[in-house]
Amino acid sequence: GARLDSIEQAIRTTPGLQVAPPPEIIDTAELCRRLDISEPTAIKWRKKKKIPFFTIGASVRYNWVTVVQQLEKSAGK
């Protein structure tokens, strides 16, 4: 509606406002493909807390945006 349009307009025109990208939830196989790493490496990085992850039941999932942010942050050290 009109209210949503005005909110979106305010977001687009507010200088310096950063809107977080929507989460992109991926599994370990996709993480390994995107980073060109092996599954044992992904497991090692999880254990060392090098990459953020969460579980849904027994399944491990990753928010791709936060993984990239964490890797970029740790690369700058």
mmCIF file of N, CA, C and O in Angstrom, residues 4-72:
data_model
loop_
_atom_site.group_PDB
_atom_site.id
_atom_site.type_symbol
_atom_site.label_atom_id
_atom_site.label_comp_id
_atom_site.label_asym_id
_atom_site.label_seq_id
_atom_site.Cartn_x
_atom_site.Cartn_y
_atom_site.Cartn_z
ATOM 1 N N LEU A 4 3.642 1.458 2.786
ATOM 2 C CA LEU A 4 4.834 0.681 2.460
ATOM 3 C C LEU A 4 5.677 1.397 1.411
ATOM 4 O O LEU A 4 6.896 1.447 1.516
ATOM 5 N N ASP A 5 5.008 1.983 0.412
ATOM 6 C CA ASP A 5 5.733 2.739 -0.616
ATOM 7 C C ASP A 5 6.494 3.896 -0.008
ATOM 8 O O ASP A 5 7.637 4.162 -0.381
ATOM 9 N N SER A 6 5.889 4.616 0.950
ATOM 10 C CA SER A 6 6.572 5.752 1.564
ATOM 11 C C SER A 6 7.741 5.293 2.423
ATOM 12 O O SER A 6 8.775 5.955 2.484
ATOM 13 N N ILE A 7 7.619 4.150 3.080
ATOM 14 C CA ILE A 7 8.734 3.595 3.870
ATOM 15 C C ILE A 7 9.876 3.211 2.938
ATOM 16 O O ILE A 7 11.036 3.527 3.202
ATOM 17 N N GLU A 8 9.565 2.531 1.834
ATOM 18 C CA GLU A 8 10.604 2.148 0.874
ATOM 19 C C GLU A 8 11.276 3.379 0.290
ATOM 20 O O GLU A 8 12.504 3.405 0.113
ATOM 21 N N GLN A 9 10.519 4.433 0.004
ATOM 22 C CA GLN A 9 11.086 5.682 -0.520
ATOM 23 C C GLN A 9 12.023 6.304 0.505
ATOM 24 O O GLN A 9 13.120 6.763 0.164
ATOM 25 N N ALA A 10 11.642 6.302 1.771
ATOM 26 C CA ALA A 10 12.488 6.861 2.827
ATOM 27 C C ALA A 10 13.789 6.082 2.949
ATOM 28 O O ALA A 10 14.863 6.672 3.114
ATOM 29 N N ILE A 11 13.715 4.778 2.826
ATOM 30 C CA ILE A 11 14.919 3.947 2.903
ATOM 31 C C ILE A 11 15.852 4.266 1.739
ATOM 32 O O ILE A 11 17.054 4.417 1.916
ATOM 33 N N ARG A 12 15.289 4.388 0.545
ATOM 34 C CA ARG A 12 16.111 4.663 -0.643
ATOM 35 C C ARG A 12 16.756 6.043 -0.595
ATOM 36 O O ARG A 12 17.824 6.241 -1.142
ATOM 37 N N THR A 13 16.117 7.005 0.054
ATOM 38 C CA THR A 13 16.611 8.383 0.008
ATOM 39 C C THR A 13 17.333 8.820 1.269
ATOM 40 O O THR A 13 17.758 9.960 1.364
ATOM 41 N N THR A 14 17.484 7.953 2.261
ATOM 42 C CA THR A 14 18.200 8.305 3.487
ATOM 43 C C THR A 14 19.688 8.073 3.273
ATOM 44 O O THR A 14 20.121 6.937 3.098
ATOM 45 N N PRO A 15 20.487 9.165 3.274
ATOM 46 C CA PRO A 15 21.929 8.996 3.035
ATOM 47 C C PRO A 15 22.590 8.194 4.152
ATOM 48 O O PRO A 15 22.265 8.367 5.319
ATOM 49 N N GLY A 16 23.489 7.326 3.764
ATOM 50 C CA GLY A 16 24.259 6.559 4.740
ATOM 51 C C GLY A 16 23.527 5.380 5.360
ATOM 52 O O GLY A 16 24.115 4.632 6.110
ATOM 53 N N LEU A 17 22.258 5.213 5.069
ATOM 54 C CA LEU A 17 21.505 4.097 5.637
ATOM 55 C C LEU A 17 21.891 2.814 4.915
ATOM 56 O O LEU A 17 21.844 2.751 3.698
ATOM 57 N N GLN A 18 22.304 1.829 5.677
ATOM 58 C CA GLN A 18 22.660 0.549 5.079
ATOM 59 C C GLN A 18 21.600 -0.474 5.456
ATOM 60 O O GLN A 18 21.314 -0.671 6.627
ATOM 61 N N VAL A 19 21.019 -1.079 4.458
ATOM 62 C CA VAL A 19 20.010 -2.105 4.680
ATOM 63 C C VAL A 19 20.682 -3.459 4.467
ATOM 64 O O VAL A 19 21.309 -3.690 3.436
ATOM 65 N N ALA A 20 20.571 -4.318 5.470
ATOM 66 C CA ALA A 20 21.209 -5.632 5.379
ATOM 67 C C ALA A 20 20.584 -6.450 4.262
ATOM 68 O O ALA A 20 19.368 -6.439 4.087
ATOM 69 N N PRO A 21 21.421 -7.156 3.493
ATOM 70 C CA PRO A 21 20.852 -8.025 2.462
ATOM 71 C C PRO A 21 20.080 -9.171 3.116
ATOM 72 O O PRO A 21 20.382 -9.552 4.236
ATOM 73 N N PRO A 22 19.091 -9.699 2.423
ATOM 74 C CA PRO A 22 18.330 -10.802 3.012
ATOM 75 C C PRO A 22 19.227 -12.026 3.192
ATOM 76 O O PRO A 22 20.167 -12.222 2.419
ATOM 77 N N PRO A 23 18.968 -12.834 4.207
ATOM 78 C CA PRO A 23 19.814 -14.016 4.417
ATOM 79 C C PRO A 23 19.658 -15.009 3.268
ATOM 80 O O PRO A 23 18.593 -15.139 2.680
ATOM 81 N N GLU A 24 20.754 -15.633 2.950
ATOM 82 C CA GLU A 24 20.744 -16.704 1.945
ATOM 83 C C GLU A 24 21.257 -17.944 2.665
ATOM 84 O O GLU A 24 22.445 -18.066 2.939
ATOM 85 N N ILE A 25 20.352 -18.833 3.025
ATOM 86 C CA ILE A 25 20.691 -20.002 3.832
ATOM 87 C C ILE A 25 21.134 -21.136 2.901
ATOM 88 O O ILE A 25 20.421 -21.508 1.981
ATOM 89 N N ILE A 26 22.351 -21.653 3.158
ATOM 90 C CA ILE A 26 22.915 -22.716 2.321
ATOM 91 C C ILE A 26 23.378 -23.874 3.199
ATOM 92 O O ILE A 26 23.587 -23.720 4.400
ATOM 93 N N ASP A 27 23.569 -25.034 2.580
ATOM 94 C CA ASP A 27 24.056 -26.204 3.309
ATOM 95 C C ASP A 27 25.574 -26.335 3.127
ATOM 96 O O ASP A 27 26.198 -25.545 2.427
ATOM 97 N N THR A 28 26.147 -27.343 3.762
ATOM 98 C CA THR A 28 27.598 -27.527 3.727
ATOM 99 C C THR A 28 28.107 -27.785 2.314
ATOM 100 O O THR A 28 29.145 -27.251 1.921
ATOM 101 N N ALA A 29 27.383 -28.570 1.539
ATOM 102 C CA ALA A 29 27.822 -28.865 0.167
ATOM 103 C C ALA A 29 27.919 -27.577 -0.658
ATOM 104 O O ALA A 29 28.891 -27.365 -1.393
ATOM 105 N N GLU A 30 26.928 -26.708 -0.513
ATOM 106 C CA GLU A 30 26.929 -25.442 -1.254
ATOM 107 C C GLU A 30 28.032 -24.522 -0.743
ATOM 108 O O GLU A 30 28.702 -23.848 -1.526
ATOM 109 N N LEU A 31 28.244 -24.499 0.563
ATOM 110 C CA LEU A 31 29.333 -23.703 1.137
ATOM 111 C C LEU A 31 30.673 -24.142 0.552
ATOM 112 O O LEU A 31 31.476 -23.309 0.124
ATOM 113 N N CYS A 32 30.898 -25.449 0.526
ATOM 114 C CA CYS A 32 32.150 -25.994 -0.004
ATOM 115 C C CYS A 32 32.317 -25.640 -1.486
ATOM 116 O O CYS A 32 33.418 -25.282 -1.915
ATOM 117 N N ARG A 33 31.234 -25.722 -2.233
ATOM 118 C CA ARG A 33 31.291 -25.383 -3.653
ATOM 119 C C ARG A 33 31.647 -23.913 -3.842
ATOM 120 O O ARG A 33 32.537 -23.575 -4.624
ATOM 121 N N ARG A 34 30.978 -23.042 -3.100
ATOM 122 C CA ARG A 34 31.204 -21.600 -3.266
ATOM 123 C C ARG A 34 32.594 -21.158 -2.821
ATOM 124 O O ARG A 34 33.180 -20.258 -3.413
ATOM 125 N N LEU A 35 33.115 -21.778 -1.765
ATOM 126 C CA LEU A 35 34.430 -21.392 -1.252
ATOM 127 C C LEU A 35 35.553 -22.242 -1.819
ATOM 128 O O LEU A 35 36.722 -21.985 -1.529
ATOM 129 N N ASP A 36 35.205 -23.257 -2.600
ATOM 130 C CA ASP A 36 36.184 -24.188 -3.161
ATOM 131 C C ASP A 36 37.031 -24.813 -2.054
ATOM 132 O O ASP A 36 38.263 -24.779 -2.086
ATOM 133 N N ILE A 37 36.337 -25.347 -1.046
ATOM 134 C CA ILE A 37 37.000 -26.038 0.063
ATOM 135 C C ILE A 37 36.379 -27.426 0.197
ATOM 136 O O ILE A 37 35.308 -27.693 -0.333
ATOM 137 N N SER A 38 37.087 -28.309 0.922
ATOM 138 C CA SER A 38 36.564 -29.656 1.152
ATOM 139 C C SER A 38 35.646 -29.642 2.374
ATOM 140 O O SER A 38 35.686 -28.720 3.193
ATOM 141 N N GLU A 39 34.843 -30.688 2.502
ATOM 142 C CA GLU A 39 33.966 -30.787 3.670
ATOM 143 C C GLU A 39 34.758 -30.871 4.975
ATOM 144 O O GLU A 39 34.387 -30.217 5.951
ATOM 145 N N PRO A 40 35.870 -31.630 5.028
ATOM 146 C CA PRO A 40 36.657 -31.616 6.270
ATOM 147 C C PRO A 40 37.159 -30.214 6.639
ATOM 148 O O PRO A 40 37.226 -29.868 7.823
ATOM 149 N N THR A 41 37.487 -29.408 5.638
ATOM 150 C CA THR A 41 37.913 -28.033 5.915
ATOM 151 C C THR A 41 36.756 -27.236 6.504
ATOM 152 O O THR A 41 36.928 -26.497 7.480
ATOM 153 N N ALA A 42 35.563 -27.390 5.949
ATOM 154 C CA ALA A 42 34.388 -26.694 6.475
ATOM 155 C C ALA A 42 34.141 -27.091 7.935
ATOM 156 O O ALA A 42 33.855 -26.236 8.780
ATOM 157 N N ILE A 43 34.271 -28.374 8.239
ATOM 158 C CA ILE A 43 34.074 -28.859 9.609
ATOM 159 C C ILE A 43 35.126 -28.259 10.534
ATOM 160 O O ILE A 43 34.811 -27.803 11.632
ATOM 161 N N LYS A 44 36.373 -28.226 10.081
ATOM 162 C CA LYS A 44 37.465 -27.657 10.879
ATOM 163 C C LYS A 44 37.209 -26.168 11.143
ATOM 164 O O LYS A 44 37.381 -25.686 12.262
ATOM 165 N N TRP A 45 36.780 -25.438 10.123
ATOM 166 C CA TRP A 45 36.494 -24.002 10.273
ATOM 167 C C TRP A 45 35.344 -23.779 11.251
ATOM 168 O O TRP A 45 35.358 -22.826 12.026
ATOM 169 N N ARG A 46 34.328 -24.680 11.224
ATOM 170 C CA ARG A 46 33.223 -24.566 12.187
ATOM 171 C C ARG A 46 33.743 -24.761 13.602
ATOM 172 O O ARG A 46 33.415 -23.994 14.504
ATOM 173 N N LYS A 47 34.541 -25.798 13.805
ATOM 174 C CA LYS A 47 35.065 -26.090 15.144
ATOM 175 C C LYS A 47 35.934 -24.959 15.670
ATOM 176 O O LYS A 47 35.923 -24.663 16.861
ATOM 177 N N LYS A 48 36.695 -24.316 14.777
ATOM 178 C CA LYS A 48 37.566 -23.196 15.175
ATOM 179 C C LYS A 48 36.813 -21.868 15.210
ATOM 180 O O LYS A 48 37.402 -20.829 15.463
ATOM 181 N N LYS A 49 35.495 -21.920 14.927
ATOM 182 C CA LYS A 49 34.641 -20.730 14.895
ATOM 183 C C LYS A 49 35.118 -19.695 13.872
ATOM 184 O O LYS A 49 34.960 -18.498 14.052
ATOM 185 N N LYS A 50 35.711 -20.193 12.801
ATOM 186 C CA LYS A 50 36.152 -19.306 11.721
ATOM 187 C C LYS A 50 34.967 -18.857 10.871
ATOM 188 O O LYS A 50 34.998 -17.781 10.290
ATOM 189 N N ILE A 51 33.917 -19.695 10.816
ATOM 190 C CA ILE A 51 32.717 -19.342 10.060
ATOM 191 C C ILE A 51 31.486 -19.567 10.937
ATOM 192 O O ILE A 51 31.422 -20.536 11.682
ATOM 193 N N PRO A 52 30.497 -18.676 10.844
ATOM 194 C CA PRO A 52 29.276 -18.854 11.626
ATOM 195 C C PRO A 52 28.361 -19.893 10.985
ATOM 196 O O PRO A 52 28.327 -20.024 9.760
ATOM 197 N N PHE A 53 27.657 -20.628 11.819
ATOM 198 C CA PHE A 53 26.728 -21.649 11.331
ATOM 199 C C PHE A 53 25.639 -21.839 12.362
ATOM 200 O O PHE A 53 25.731 -21.335 13.476
ATOM 201 N N PHE A 54 24.601 -22.536 11.989
ATOM 202 C CA PHE A 54 23.560 -22.909 12.926
ATOM 203 C C PHE A 54 23.034 -24.269 12.516
ATOM 204 O O PHE A 54 23.329 -24.757 11.432
ATOM 205 N N THR A 55 22.303 -24.896 13.428
ATOM 206 C CA THR A 55 21.757 -26.215 13.122
ATOM 207 C C THR A 55 20.233 -26.166 13.159
ATOM 208 O O THR A 55 19.637 -25.398 13.908
ATOM 209 N N ILE A 56 19.655 -26.981 12.308
ATOM 210 C CA ILE A 56 18.218 -27.228 12.313
ATOM 211 C C ILE A 56 18.101 -28.737 12.464
ATOM 212 O O ILE A 56 18.381 -29.468 11.522
ATOM 213 N N GLY A 57 17.783 -29.171 13.654
ATOM 214 C CA GLY A 57 17.826 -30.600 13.941
ATOM 215 C C GLY A 57 19.268 -31.058 13.832
ATOM 216 O O GLY A 57 20.154 -30.493 14.447
ATOM 217 N N ALA A 58 19.506 -32.052 12.991
ATOM 218 C CA ALA A 58 20.868 -32.552 12.786
ATOM 219 C C ALA A 58 21.552 -31.889 11.590
ATOM 220 O O ALA A 58 22.715 -32.170 11.310
ATOM 221 N N SER A 59 20.839 -30.992 10.890
ATOM 222 C CA SER A 59 21.386 -30.361 9.684
ATOM 223 C C SER A 59 22.115 -29.066 10.020
ATOM 224 O O SER A 59 21.607 -28.240 10.771
ATOM 225 N N VAL A 60 23.303 -28.906 9.441
ATOM 226 C CA VAL A 60 24.080 -27.682 9.610
ATOM 227 C C VAL A 60 23.760 -26.753 8.449
ATOM 228 O O VAL A 60 23.737 -27.184 7.289
ATOM 229 N N ARG A 61 23.521 -25.495 8.761
ATOM 230 C CA ARG A 61 23.223 -24.495 7.735
ATOM 231 C C ARG A 61 24.061 -23.251 7.979
ATOM 232 O O ARG A 61 24.548 -23.010 9.087
ATOM 233 N N TYR A 62 24.210 -22.462 6.930
ATOM 234 C CA TYR A 62 25.015 -21.247 6.970
ATOM 235 C C TYR A 62 24.237 -20.102 6.336
ATOM 236 O O TYR A 62 23.537 -20.309 5.349
ATOM 237 N N ASN A 63 24.380 -18.913 6.906
ATOM 238 C CA ASN A 63 23.868 -17.708 6.267
ATOM 239 C C ASN A 63 25.044 -17.187 5.436
ATOM 240 O O ASN A 63 26.041 -16.709 5.979
ATOM 241 N N TRP A 64 24.938 -17.312 4.114
ATOM 242 C CA TRP A 64 26.046 -16.994 3.214
ATOM 243 C C TRP A 64 26.582 -15.582 3.454
ATOM 244 O O TRP A 64 27.789 -15.363 3.488
ATOM 245 N N VAL A 65 25.710 -14.618 3.667
ATOM 246 C CA VAL A 65 26.138 -13.226 3.869
ATOM 247 C C VAL A 65 27.027 -13.114 5.106
ATOM 248 O O VAL A 65 28.088 -12.490 5.060
ATOM 249 N N THR A 66 26.631 -13.735 6.214
ATOM 250 C CA THR A 66 27.434 -13.626 7.432
ATOM 251 C C THR A 66 28.732 -14.420 7.329
ATOM 252 O O THR A 66 29.740 -14.032 7.917
ATOM 253 N N VAL A 67 28.726 -15.520 6.583
ATOM 254 C CA VAL A 67 29.968 -16.275 6.354
ATOM 255 C C VAL A 67 30.987 -15.388 5.630
ATOM 256 O O VAL A 67 32.139 -15.271 6.045
ATOM 257 N N VAL A 68 30.539 -14.730 4.563
ATOM 258 C CA VAL A 68 31.437 -13.864 3.796
ATOM 259 C C VAL A 68 31.934 -12.714 4.671
ATOM 260 O O VAL A 68 33.132 -12.399 4.678
ATOM 261 N N GLN A 69 31.036 -12.101 5.442
ATOM 262 C CA GLN A 69 31.438 -11.004 6.327
ATOM 263 C C GLN A 69 32.485 -11.463 7.330
ATOM 264 O O GLN A 69 33.479 -10.767 7.566
ATOM 265 N N GLN A 70 32.288 -12.633 7.923
ATOM 266 C CA GLN A 70 33.235 -13.155 8.926
ATOM 267 C C GLN A 70 34.589 -13.453 8.280
ATOM 268 O O GLN A 70 35.632 -13.130 8.844
ATOM 269 N N LEU A 71 34.582 -14.061 7.098
ATOM 270 C CA LEU A 71 35.847 -14.370 6.420
ATOM 271 C C LEU A 71 36.579 -13.084 6.035
ATOM 272 O O LEU A 71 37.805 -13.010 6.147
ATOM 273 N N GLU A 72 35.841 -12.075 5.577
ATOM 274 C CA GLU A 72 36.463 -10.794 5.230
ATOM 275 C C GLU A 72 37.053 -10.132 6.466
ATOM 276 O O GLU A 72 38.145 -9.587 6.409
#
